[in-house]
CSV table of C-alpha atoms and ligand atoms in Angstrom, one decimal:
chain,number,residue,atom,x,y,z
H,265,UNK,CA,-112.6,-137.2,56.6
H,266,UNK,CA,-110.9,-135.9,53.5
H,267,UNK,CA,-109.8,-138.7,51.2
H,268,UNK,CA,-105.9,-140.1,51.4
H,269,UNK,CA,-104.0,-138.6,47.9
H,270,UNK,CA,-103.3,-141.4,45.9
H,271,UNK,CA,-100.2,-141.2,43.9
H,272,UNK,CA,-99.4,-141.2,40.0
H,273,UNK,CA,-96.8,-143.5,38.8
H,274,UNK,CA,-94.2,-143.6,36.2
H,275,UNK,CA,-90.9,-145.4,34.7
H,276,UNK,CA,-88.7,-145.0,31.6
H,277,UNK,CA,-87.7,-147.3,28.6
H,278,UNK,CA,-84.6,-148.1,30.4
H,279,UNK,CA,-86.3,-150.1,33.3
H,280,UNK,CA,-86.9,-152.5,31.0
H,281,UNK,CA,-83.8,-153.9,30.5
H,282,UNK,CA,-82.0,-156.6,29.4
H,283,UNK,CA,-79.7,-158.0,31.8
H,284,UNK,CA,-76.4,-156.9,30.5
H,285,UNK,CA,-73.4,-156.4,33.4
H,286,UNK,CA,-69.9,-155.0,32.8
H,287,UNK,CA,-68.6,-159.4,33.3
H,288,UNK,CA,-71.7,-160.6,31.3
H,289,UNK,CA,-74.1,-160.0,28.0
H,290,UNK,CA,-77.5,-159.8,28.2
H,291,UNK,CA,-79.8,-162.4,29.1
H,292,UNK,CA,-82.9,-160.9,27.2
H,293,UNK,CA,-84.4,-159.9,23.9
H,294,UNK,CA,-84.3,-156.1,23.5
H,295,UNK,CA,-88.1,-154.9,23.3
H,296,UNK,CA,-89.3,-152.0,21.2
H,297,UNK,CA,-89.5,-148.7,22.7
H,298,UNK,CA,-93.5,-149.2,21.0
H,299,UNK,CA,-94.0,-152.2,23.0
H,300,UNK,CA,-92.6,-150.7,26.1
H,301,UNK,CA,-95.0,-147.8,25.4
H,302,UNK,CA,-98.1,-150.3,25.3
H,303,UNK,CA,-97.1,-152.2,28.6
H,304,UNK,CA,-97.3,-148.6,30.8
H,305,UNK,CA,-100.9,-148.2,30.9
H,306,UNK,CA,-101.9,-152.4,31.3
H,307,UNK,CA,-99.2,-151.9,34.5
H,308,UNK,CA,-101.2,-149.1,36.2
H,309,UNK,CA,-98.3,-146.6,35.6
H,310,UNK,CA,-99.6,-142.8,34.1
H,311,UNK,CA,-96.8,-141.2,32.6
H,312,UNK,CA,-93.2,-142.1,31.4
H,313,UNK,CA,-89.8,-141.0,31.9
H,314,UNK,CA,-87.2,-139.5,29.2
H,315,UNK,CA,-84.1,-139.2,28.7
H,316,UNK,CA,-83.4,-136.9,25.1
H,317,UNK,CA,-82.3,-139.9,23.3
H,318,UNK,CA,-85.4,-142.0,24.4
H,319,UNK,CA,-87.8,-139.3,23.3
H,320,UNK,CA,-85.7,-138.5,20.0
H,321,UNK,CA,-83.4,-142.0,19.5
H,322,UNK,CA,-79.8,-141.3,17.9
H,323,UNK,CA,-80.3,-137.4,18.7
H,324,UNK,CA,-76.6,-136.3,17.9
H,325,UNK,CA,-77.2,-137.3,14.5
H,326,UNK,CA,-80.3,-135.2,13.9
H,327,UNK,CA,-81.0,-131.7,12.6
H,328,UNK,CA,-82.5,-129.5,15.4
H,329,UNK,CA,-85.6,-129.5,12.6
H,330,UNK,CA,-85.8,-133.0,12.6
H,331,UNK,CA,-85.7,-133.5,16.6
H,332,UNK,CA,-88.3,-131.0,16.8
H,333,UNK,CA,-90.7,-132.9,14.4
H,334,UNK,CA,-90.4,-136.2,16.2
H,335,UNK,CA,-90.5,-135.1,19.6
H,336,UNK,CA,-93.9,-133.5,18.6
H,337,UNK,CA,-94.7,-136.8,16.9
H,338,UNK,CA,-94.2,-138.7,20.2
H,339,UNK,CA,-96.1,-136.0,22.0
H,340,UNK,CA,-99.1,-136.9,19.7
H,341,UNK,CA,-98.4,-140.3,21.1
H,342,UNK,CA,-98.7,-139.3,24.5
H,343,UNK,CA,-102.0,-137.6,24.5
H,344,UNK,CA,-103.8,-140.4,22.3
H,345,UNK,CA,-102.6,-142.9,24.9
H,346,UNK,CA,-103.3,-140.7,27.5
H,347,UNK,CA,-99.8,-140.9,28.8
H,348,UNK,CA,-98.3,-138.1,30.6
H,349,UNK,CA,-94.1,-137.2,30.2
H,350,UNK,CA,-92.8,-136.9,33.8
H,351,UNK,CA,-89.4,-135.5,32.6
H,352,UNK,CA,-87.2,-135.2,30.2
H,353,UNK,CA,-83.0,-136.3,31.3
H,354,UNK,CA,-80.1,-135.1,28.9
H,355,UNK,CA,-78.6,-138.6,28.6
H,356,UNK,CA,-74.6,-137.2,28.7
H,357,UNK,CA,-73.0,-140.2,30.3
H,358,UNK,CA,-73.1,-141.9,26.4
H,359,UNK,CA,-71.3,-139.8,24.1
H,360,UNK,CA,-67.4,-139.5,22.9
H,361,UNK,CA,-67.3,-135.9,23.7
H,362,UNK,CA,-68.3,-136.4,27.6
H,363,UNK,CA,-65.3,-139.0,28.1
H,364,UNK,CA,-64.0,-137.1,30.5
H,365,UNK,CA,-66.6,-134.9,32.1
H,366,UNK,CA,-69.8,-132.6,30.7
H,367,UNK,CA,-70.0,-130.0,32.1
H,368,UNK,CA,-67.2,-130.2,34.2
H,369,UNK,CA,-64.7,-131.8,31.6
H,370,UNK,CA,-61.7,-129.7,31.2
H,371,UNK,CA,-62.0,-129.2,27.7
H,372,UNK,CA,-64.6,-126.2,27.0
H,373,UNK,CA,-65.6,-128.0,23.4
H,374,UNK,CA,-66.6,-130.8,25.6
H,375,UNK,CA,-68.6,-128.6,28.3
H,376,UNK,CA,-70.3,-126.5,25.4
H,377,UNK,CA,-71.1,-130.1,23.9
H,378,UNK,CA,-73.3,-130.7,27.2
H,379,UNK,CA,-74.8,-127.0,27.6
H,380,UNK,CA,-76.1,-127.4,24.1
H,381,UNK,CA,-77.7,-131.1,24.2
H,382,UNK,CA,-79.3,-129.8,27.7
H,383,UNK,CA,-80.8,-126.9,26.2
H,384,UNK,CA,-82.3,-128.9,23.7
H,385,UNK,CA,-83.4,-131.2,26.0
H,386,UNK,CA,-85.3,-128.5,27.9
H,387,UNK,CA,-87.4,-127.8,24.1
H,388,UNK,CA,-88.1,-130.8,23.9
H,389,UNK,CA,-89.6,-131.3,27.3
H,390,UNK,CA,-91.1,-128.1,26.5
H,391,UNK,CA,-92.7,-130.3,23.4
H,392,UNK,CA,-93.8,-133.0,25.6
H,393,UNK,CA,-95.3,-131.2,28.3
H,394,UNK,CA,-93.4,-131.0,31.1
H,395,UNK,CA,-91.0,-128.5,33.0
H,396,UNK,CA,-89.1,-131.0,34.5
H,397,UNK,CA,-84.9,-131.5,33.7
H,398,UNK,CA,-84.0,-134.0,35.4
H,399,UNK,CA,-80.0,-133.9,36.0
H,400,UNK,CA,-77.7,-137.0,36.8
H,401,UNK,CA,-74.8,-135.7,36.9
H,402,UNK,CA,-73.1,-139.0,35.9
H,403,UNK,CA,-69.5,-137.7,34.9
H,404,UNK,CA,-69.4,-134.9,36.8
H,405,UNK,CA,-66.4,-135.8,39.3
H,406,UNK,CA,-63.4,-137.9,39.4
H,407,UNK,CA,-61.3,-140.7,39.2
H,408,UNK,CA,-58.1,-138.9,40.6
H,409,UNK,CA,-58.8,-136.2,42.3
H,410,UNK,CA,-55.5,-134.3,40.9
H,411,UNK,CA,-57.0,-134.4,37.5
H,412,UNK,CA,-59.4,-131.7,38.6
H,413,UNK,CA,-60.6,-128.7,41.1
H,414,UNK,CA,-63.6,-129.4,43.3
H,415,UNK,CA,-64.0,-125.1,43.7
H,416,UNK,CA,-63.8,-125.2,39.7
H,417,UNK,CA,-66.2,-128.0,39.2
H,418,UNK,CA,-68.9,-126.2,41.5
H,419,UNK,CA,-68.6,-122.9,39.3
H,420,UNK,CA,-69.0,-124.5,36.3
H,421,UNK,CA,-71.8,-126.4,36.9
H,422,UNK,CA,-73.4,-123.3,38.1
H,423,UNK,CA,-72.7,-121.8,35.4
H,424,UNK,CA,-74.3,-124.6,33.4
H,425,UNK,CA,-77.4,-124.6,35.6
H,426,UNK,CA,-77.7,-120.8,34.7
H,427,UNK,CA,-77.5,-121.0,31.3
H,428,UNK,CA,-80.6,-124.0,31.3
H,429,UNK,CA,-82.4,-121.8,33.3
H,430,UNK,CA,-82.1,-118.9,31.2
H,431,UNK,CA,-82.9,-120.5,28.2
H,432,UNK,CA,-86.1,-121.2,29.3
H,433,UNK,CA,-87.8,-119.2,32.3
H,434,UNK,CA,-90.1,-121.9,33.1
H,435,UNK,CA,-88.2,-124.9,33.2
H,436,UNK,CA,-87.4,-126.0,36.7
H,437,UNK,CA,-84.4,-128.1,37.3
H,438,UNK,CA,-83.9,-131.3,39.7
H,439,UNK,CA,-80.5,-132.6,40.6
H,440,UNK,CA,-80.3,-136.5,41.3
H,441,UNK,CA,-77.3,-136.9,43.2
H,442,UNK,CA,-75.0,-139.9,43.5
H,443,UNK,CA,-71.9,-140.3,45.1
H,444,UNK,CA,-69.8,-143.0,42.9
H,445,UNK,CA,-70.6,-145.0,39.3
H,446,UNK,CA,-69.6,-144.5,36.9
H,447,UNK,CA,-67.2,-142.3,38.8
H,448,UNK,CA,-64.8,-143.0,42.0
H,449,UNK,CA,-66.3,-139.2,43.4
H,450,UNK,CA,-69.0,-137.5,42.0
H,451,UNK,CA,-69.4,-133.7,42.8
H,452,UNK,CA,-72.7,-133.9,44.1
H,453,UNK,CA,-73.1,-137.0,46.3
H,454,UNK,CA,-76.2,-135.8,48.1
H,455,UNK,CA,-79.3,-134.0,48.5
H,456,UNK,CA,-77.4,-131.5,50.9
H,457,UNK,CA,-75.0,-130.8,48.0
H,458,UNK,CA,-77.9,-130.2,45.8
H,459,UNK,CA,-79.3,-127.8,47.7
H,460,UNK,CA,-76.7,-125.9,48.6
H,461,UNK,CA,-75.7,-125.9,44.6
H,462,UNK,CA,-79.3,-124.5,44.1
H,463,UNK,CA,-78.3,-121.5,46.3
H,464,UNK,CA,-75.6,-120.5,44.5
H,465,UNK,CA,-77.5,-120.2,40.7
H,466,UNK,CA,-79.4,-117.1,39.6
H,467,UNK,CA,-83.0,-118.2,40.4
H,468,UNK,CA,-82.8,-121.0,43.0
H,469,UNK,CA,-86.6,-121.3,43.4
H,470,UNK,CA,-86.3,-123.2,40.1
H,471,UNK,CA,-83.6,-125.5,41.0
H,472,UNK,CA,-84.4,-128.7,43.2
H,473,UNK,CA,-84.0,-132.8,43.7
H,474,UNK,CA,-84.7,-135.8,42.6
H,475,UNK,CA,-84.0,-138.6,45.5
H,476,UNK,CA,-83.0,-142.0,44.8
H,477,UNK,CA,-83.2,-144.7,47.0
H,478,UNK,CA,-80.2,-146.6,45.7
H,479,UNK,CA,-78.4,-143.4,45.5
H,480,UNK,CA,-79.1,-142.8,49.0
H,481,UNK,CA,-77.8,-146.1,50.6
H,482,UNK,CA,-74.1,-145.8,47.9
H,483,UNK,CA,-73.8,-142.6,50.7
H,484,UNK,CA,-74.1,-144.0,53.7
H,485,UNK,CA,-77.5,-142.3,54.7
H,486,UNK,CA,-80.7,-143.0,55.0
H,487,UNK,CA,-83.6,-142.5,52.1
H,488,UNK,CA,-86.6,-141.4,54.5
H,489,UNK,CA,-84.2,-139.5,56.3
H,490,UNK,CA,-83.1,-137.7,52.6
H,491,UNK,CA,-86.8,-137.7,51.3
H,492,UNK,CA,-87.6,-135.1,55.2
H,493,UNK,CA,-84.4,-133.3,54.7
H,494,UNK,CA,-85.8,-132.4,50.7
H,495,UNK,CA,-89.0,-131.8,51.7
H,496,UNK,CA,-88.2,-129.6,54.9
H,497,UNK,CA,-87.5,-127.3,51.8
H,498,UNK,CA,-90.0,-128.0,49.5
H,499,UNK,CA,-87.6,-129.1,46.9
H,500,UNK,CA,-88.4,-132.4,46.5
H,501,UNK,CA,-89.6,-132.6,42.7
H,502,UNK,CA,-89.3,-136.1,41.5
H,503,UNK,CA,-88.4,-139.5,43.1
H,504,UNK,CA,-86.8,-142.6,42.2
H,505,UNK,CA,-87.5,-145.4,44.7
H,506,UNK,CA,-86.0,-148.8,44.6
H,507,UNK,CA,-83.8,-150.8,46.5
H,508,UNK,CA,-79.9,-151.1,47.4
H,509,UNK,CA,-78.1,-154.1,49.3
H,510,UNK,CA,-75.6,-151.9,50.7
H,511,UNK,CA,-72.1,-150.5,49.7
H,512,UNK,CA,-71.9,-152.6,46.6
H,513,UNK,CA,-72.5,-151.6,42.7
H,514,UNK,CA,-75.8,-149.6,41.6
H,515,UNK,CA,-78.6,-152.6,42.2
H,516,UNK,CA,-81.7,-150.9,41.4
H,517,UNK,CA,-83.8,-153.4,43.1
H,518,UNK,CA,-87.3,-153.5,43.4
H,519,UNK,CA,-88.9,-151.2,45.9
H,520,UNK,CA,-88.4,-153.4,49.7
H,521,UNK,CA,-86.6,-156.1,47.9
H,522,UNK,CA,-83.6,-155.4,50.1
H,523,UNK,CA,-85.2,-153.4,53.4
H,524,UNK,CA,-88.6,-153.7,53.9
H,525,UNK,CA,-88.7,-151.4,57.3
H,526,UNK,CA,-86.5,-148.6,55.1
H,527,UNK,CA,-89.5,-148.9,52.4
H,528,UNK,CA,-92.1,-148.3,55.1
H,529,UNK,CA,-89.8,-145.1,56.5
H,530,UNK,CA,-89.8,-143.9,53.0
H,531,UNK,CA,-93.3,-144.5,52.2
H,532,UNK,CA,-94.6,-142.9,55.6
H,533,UNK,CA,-92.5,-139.6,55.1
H,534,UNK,CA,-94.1,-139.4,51.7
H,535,UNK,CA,-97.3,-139.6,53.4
H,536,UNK,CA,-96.6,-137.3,56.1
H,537,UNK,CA,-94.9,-134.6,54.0
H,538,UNK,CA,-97.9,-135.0,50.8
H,539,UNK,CA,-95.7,-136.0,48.6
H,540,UNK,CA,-97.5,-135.7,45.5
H,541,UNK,CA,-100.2,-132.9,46.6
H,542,UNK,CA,-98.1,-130.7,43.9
H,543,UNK,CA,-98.5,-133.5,40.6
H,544,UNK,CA,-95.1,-135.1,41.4
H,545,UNK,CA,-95.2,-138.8,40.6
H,546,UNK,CA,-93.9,-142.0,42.2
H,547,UNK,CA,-91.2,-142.8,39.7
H,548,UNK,CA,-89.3,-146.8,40.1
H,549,UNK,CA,-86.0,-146.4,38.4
H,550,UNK,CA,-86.0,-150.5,39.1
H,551,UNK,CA,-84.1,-153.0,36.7
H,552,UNK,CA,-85.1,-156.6,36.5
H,553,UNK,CA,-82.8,-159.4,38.2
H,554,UNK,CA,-80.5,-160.2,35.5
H,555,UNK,CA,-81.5,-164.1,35.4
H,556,UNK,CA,-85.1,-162.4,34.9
H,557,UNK,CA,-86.9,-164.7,32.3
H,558,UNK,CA,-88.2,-162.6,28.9
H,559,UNK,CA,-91.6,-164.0,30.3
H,560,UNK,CA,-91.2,-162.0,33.6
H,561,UNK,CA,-89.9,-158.5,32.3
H,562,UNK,CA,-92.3,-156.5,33.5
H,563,UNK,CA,-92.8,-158.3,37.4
H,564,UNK,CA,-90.1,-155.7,39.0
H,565,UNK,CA,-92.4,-152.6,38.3
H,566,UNK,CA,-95.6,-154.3,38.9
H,567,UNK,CA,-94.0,-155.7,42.1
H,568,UNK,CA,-92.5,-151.8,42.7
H,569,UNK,CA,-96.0,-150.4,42.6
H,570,UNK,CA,-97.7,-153.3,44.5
H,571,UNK,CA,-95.4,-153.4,47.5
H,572,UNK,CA,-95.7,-149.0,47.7
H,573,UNK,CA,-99.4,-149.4,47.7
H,574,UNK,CA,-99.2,-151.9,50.4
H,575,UNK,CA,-96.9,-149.7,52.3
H,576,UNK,CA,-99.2,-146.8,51.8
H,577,UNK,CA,-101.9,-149.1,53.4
H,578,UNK,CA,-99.3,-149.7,56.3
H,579,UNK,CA,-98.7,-146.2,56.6
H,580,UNK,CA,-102.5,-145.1,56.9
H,581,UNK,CA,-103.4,-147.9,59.5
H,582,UNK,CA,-99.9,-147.3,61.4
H,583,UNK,CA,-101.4,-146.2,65.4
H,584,UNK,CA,-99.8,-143.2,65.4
H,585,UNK,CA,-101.3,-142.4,68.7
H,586,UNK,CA,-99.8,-145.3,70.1
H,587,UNK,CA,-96.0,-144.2,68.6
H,588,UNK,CA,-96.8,-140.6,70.0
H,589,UNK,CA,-97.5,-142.4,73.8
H,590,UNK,CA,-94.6,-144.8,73.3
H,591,UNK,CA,-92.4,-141.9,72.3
H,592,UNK,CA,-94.0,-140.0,75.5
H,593,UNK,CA,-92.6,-143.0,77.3
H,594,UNK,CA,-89.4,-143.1,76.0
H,595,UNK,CA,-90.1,-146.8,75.4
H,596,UNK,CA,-88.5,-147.3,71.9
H,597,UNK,CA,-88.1,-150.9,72.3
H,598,UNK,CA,-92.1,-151.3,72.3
H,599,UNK,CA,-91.8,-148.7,69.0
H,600,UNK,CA,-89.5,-151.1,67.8
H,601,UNK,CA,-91.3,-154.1,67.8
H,602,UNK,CA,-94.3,-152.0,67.0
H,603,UNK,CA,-93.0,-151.5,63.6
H,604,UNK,CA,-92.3,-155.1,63.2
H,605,UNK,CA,-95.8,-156.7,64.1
H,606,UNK,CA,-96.8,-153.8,61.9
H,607,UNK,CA,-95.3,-154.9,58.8
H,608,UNK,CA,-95.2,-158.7,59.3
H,609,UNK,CA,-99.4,-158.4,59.6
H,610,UNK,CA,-100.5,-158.4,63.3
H,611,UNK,CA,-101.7,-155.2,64.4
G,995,XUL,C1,-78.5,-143.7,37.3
G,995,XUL,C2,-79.8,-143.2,37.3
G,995,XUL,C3,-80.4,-142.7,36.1
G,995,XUL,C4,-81.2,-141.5,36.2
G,995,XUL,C5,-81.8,-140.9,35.0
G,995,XUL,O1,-78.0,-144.3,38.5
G,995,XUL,O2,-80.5,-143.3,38.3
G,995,XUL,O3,-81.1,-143.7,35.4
G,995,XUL,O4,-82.3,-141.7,37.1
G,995,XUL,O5,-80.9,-140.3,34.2
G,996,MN,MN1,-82.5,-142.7,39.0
């Protein structure tokens, strides 16, 4: 029998966090990007997630020189640790000029503000080694719809997304969509929206998605459901699991802290689709509880990866024979409760 893939993990500075909420400061000590750096490997995780600013801190203050040289420096980082860059992120959510919008904004200083910092961003993922832009597009909608055009919105990103692929002919580009926060309507809620956004730029082959749990749920729809749809086109490129209590505020939970059964549907999809055959990694964009003790920092990712490996043991020893007779029999409440014994242990 050919041996099960096993996956390659990854996070970003950001997941470790220190409890700050719009009603509330934060309940932990910042830690150094260095020490963040050192935990990755001891936690089992391979590579590590960037946004520009995390590869190249204060970046809008630099010289394009400067970035340069210490991008390359933290790529020397990288390969003596043995520490692979999933992705680099323009982080455009931050700065004064993006107030109202990026790439969408209605003032063009603003929108050439955000082509520029993303082509940069693409050289420096060039630096670190990966082709990966990974796109959030965190202010691109509205909080009154008056204030701008949807049909305008959808041209100008594409005309954004053209110009990042231009620049550089390798560089492939996933959209993680999101339908609300920061913004009351974002322009590209969902995976169908960034797909059919890919179809409309001048090399779609090189535009995909990212899929985010969380992001998923804020929708209405269901992750394993988003994670087929994606891959039924081969355009899933990078994935952000964690966990979401609902309609409520971005939770970033750990992976099956909030729906166990939806962990295992995302987890068995993955498994069924390869996710990962191609070098994409298991990414947890996961944020610690904010009364998290500075003691327990790390326990949401080592808790992420534990419960996915777990899940990929439910997955392999799920009697898929049995679900293809029950499913014969139309008897989906013995799949049902099937599923359940499954995961609470007694097969
Ligand atoms: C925001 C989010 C971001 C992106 C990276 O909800 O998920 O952290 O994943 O820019
Ligand atoms: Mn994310």
């Amino acid at each position: 029998m050919a041996k099960p893939a096993s996956y390659k993990f990854c996070f970003g500075p950001w997941n470790i966090s220190e409890g700050g909420d719009p009603y509330g400061p934060t309940t932990r000590p910042p830690q150094t990007f260095d020490w963040k750096f050192d935990q990755l490997k001891k936690l089992g995780y391979d590579a590590m997630m960037f946004h520009d600013d995390d590869a190249v801190p204060d970046i809008d203050g630099k010289s394009s020189s400067q970035v340069i040289k210490e991008a390359k420096a933290l790529k020397k980082r990288l390969d003596d640790a043995g520490i692979a860059a999933e992705m680099t992120a323009p982080r455009l959510w931050f700065s004064p000029q993006t107030i109202d919008g990026a790439y969408t904004s209605n003032d063009p200083k603003a929108r050439q503000y955000a082509i520029d910092r993303s082509l940069q961003c693409i050289d420096i993922g060039k630096i670190l080694g990966t082709d990966l832009l990974v796109l959030w597009l965190a202010r691109e909608g509205t909080y009154l719809r008056e204030s701008k055009s949807g049909k305008k919105s959808v041209e100008l990103l594409v005309k954004a997304f053209d110009k990042m692929l231009a620049h550089d002919k390798k560089v492939r580009l996933a959209i993680e969509p999101k339908p609300n926060e920061p913004m009351d309507h974002a322009y590209v809620p969902t995976i169908g929206h960034a797909l059919a956004m890919a179809q409309l730029t001048s090399d779609q082959k090189r535009v995909g998605a990212l899929i985010e749990t969380a992001h998923c749920i804020l929708a209405g729809l269901d992750p394993a459901d988003e994670i087929d749809f994606a891959m039924a086109f081969g355009k899933l490129w990078s994935l952000h699991l964690n966990d979401q209590n609902g309609l409520k505020f971005d939770q970033d939970k750990p992976f099956g802290s909030a729906n166990l059964r939806s962990a295992f549907n995302q987890v068995r999809v993955l498994e069924r689709n390869k996710y990962g055959s191609k070098g994409e990694y298991i990414c947890f964009d996961v944020h610690p509880f904010r009364p998290t003790k500075v003691e327990h920092t790390l326990a949401h990712l080592d808790n992420s990866r534990r419960t996915f490996l777990r899940l990929v043991e439910k997955a392999r020893s799920f009697d898929e024979a049995k679900v293809s007779q029950l499913i014969g029999e139309r008897d989906y409440q013995a799949l049902d409760q099937m599923v359940i014994e499954h995961l609470l242990g007694k097969d």
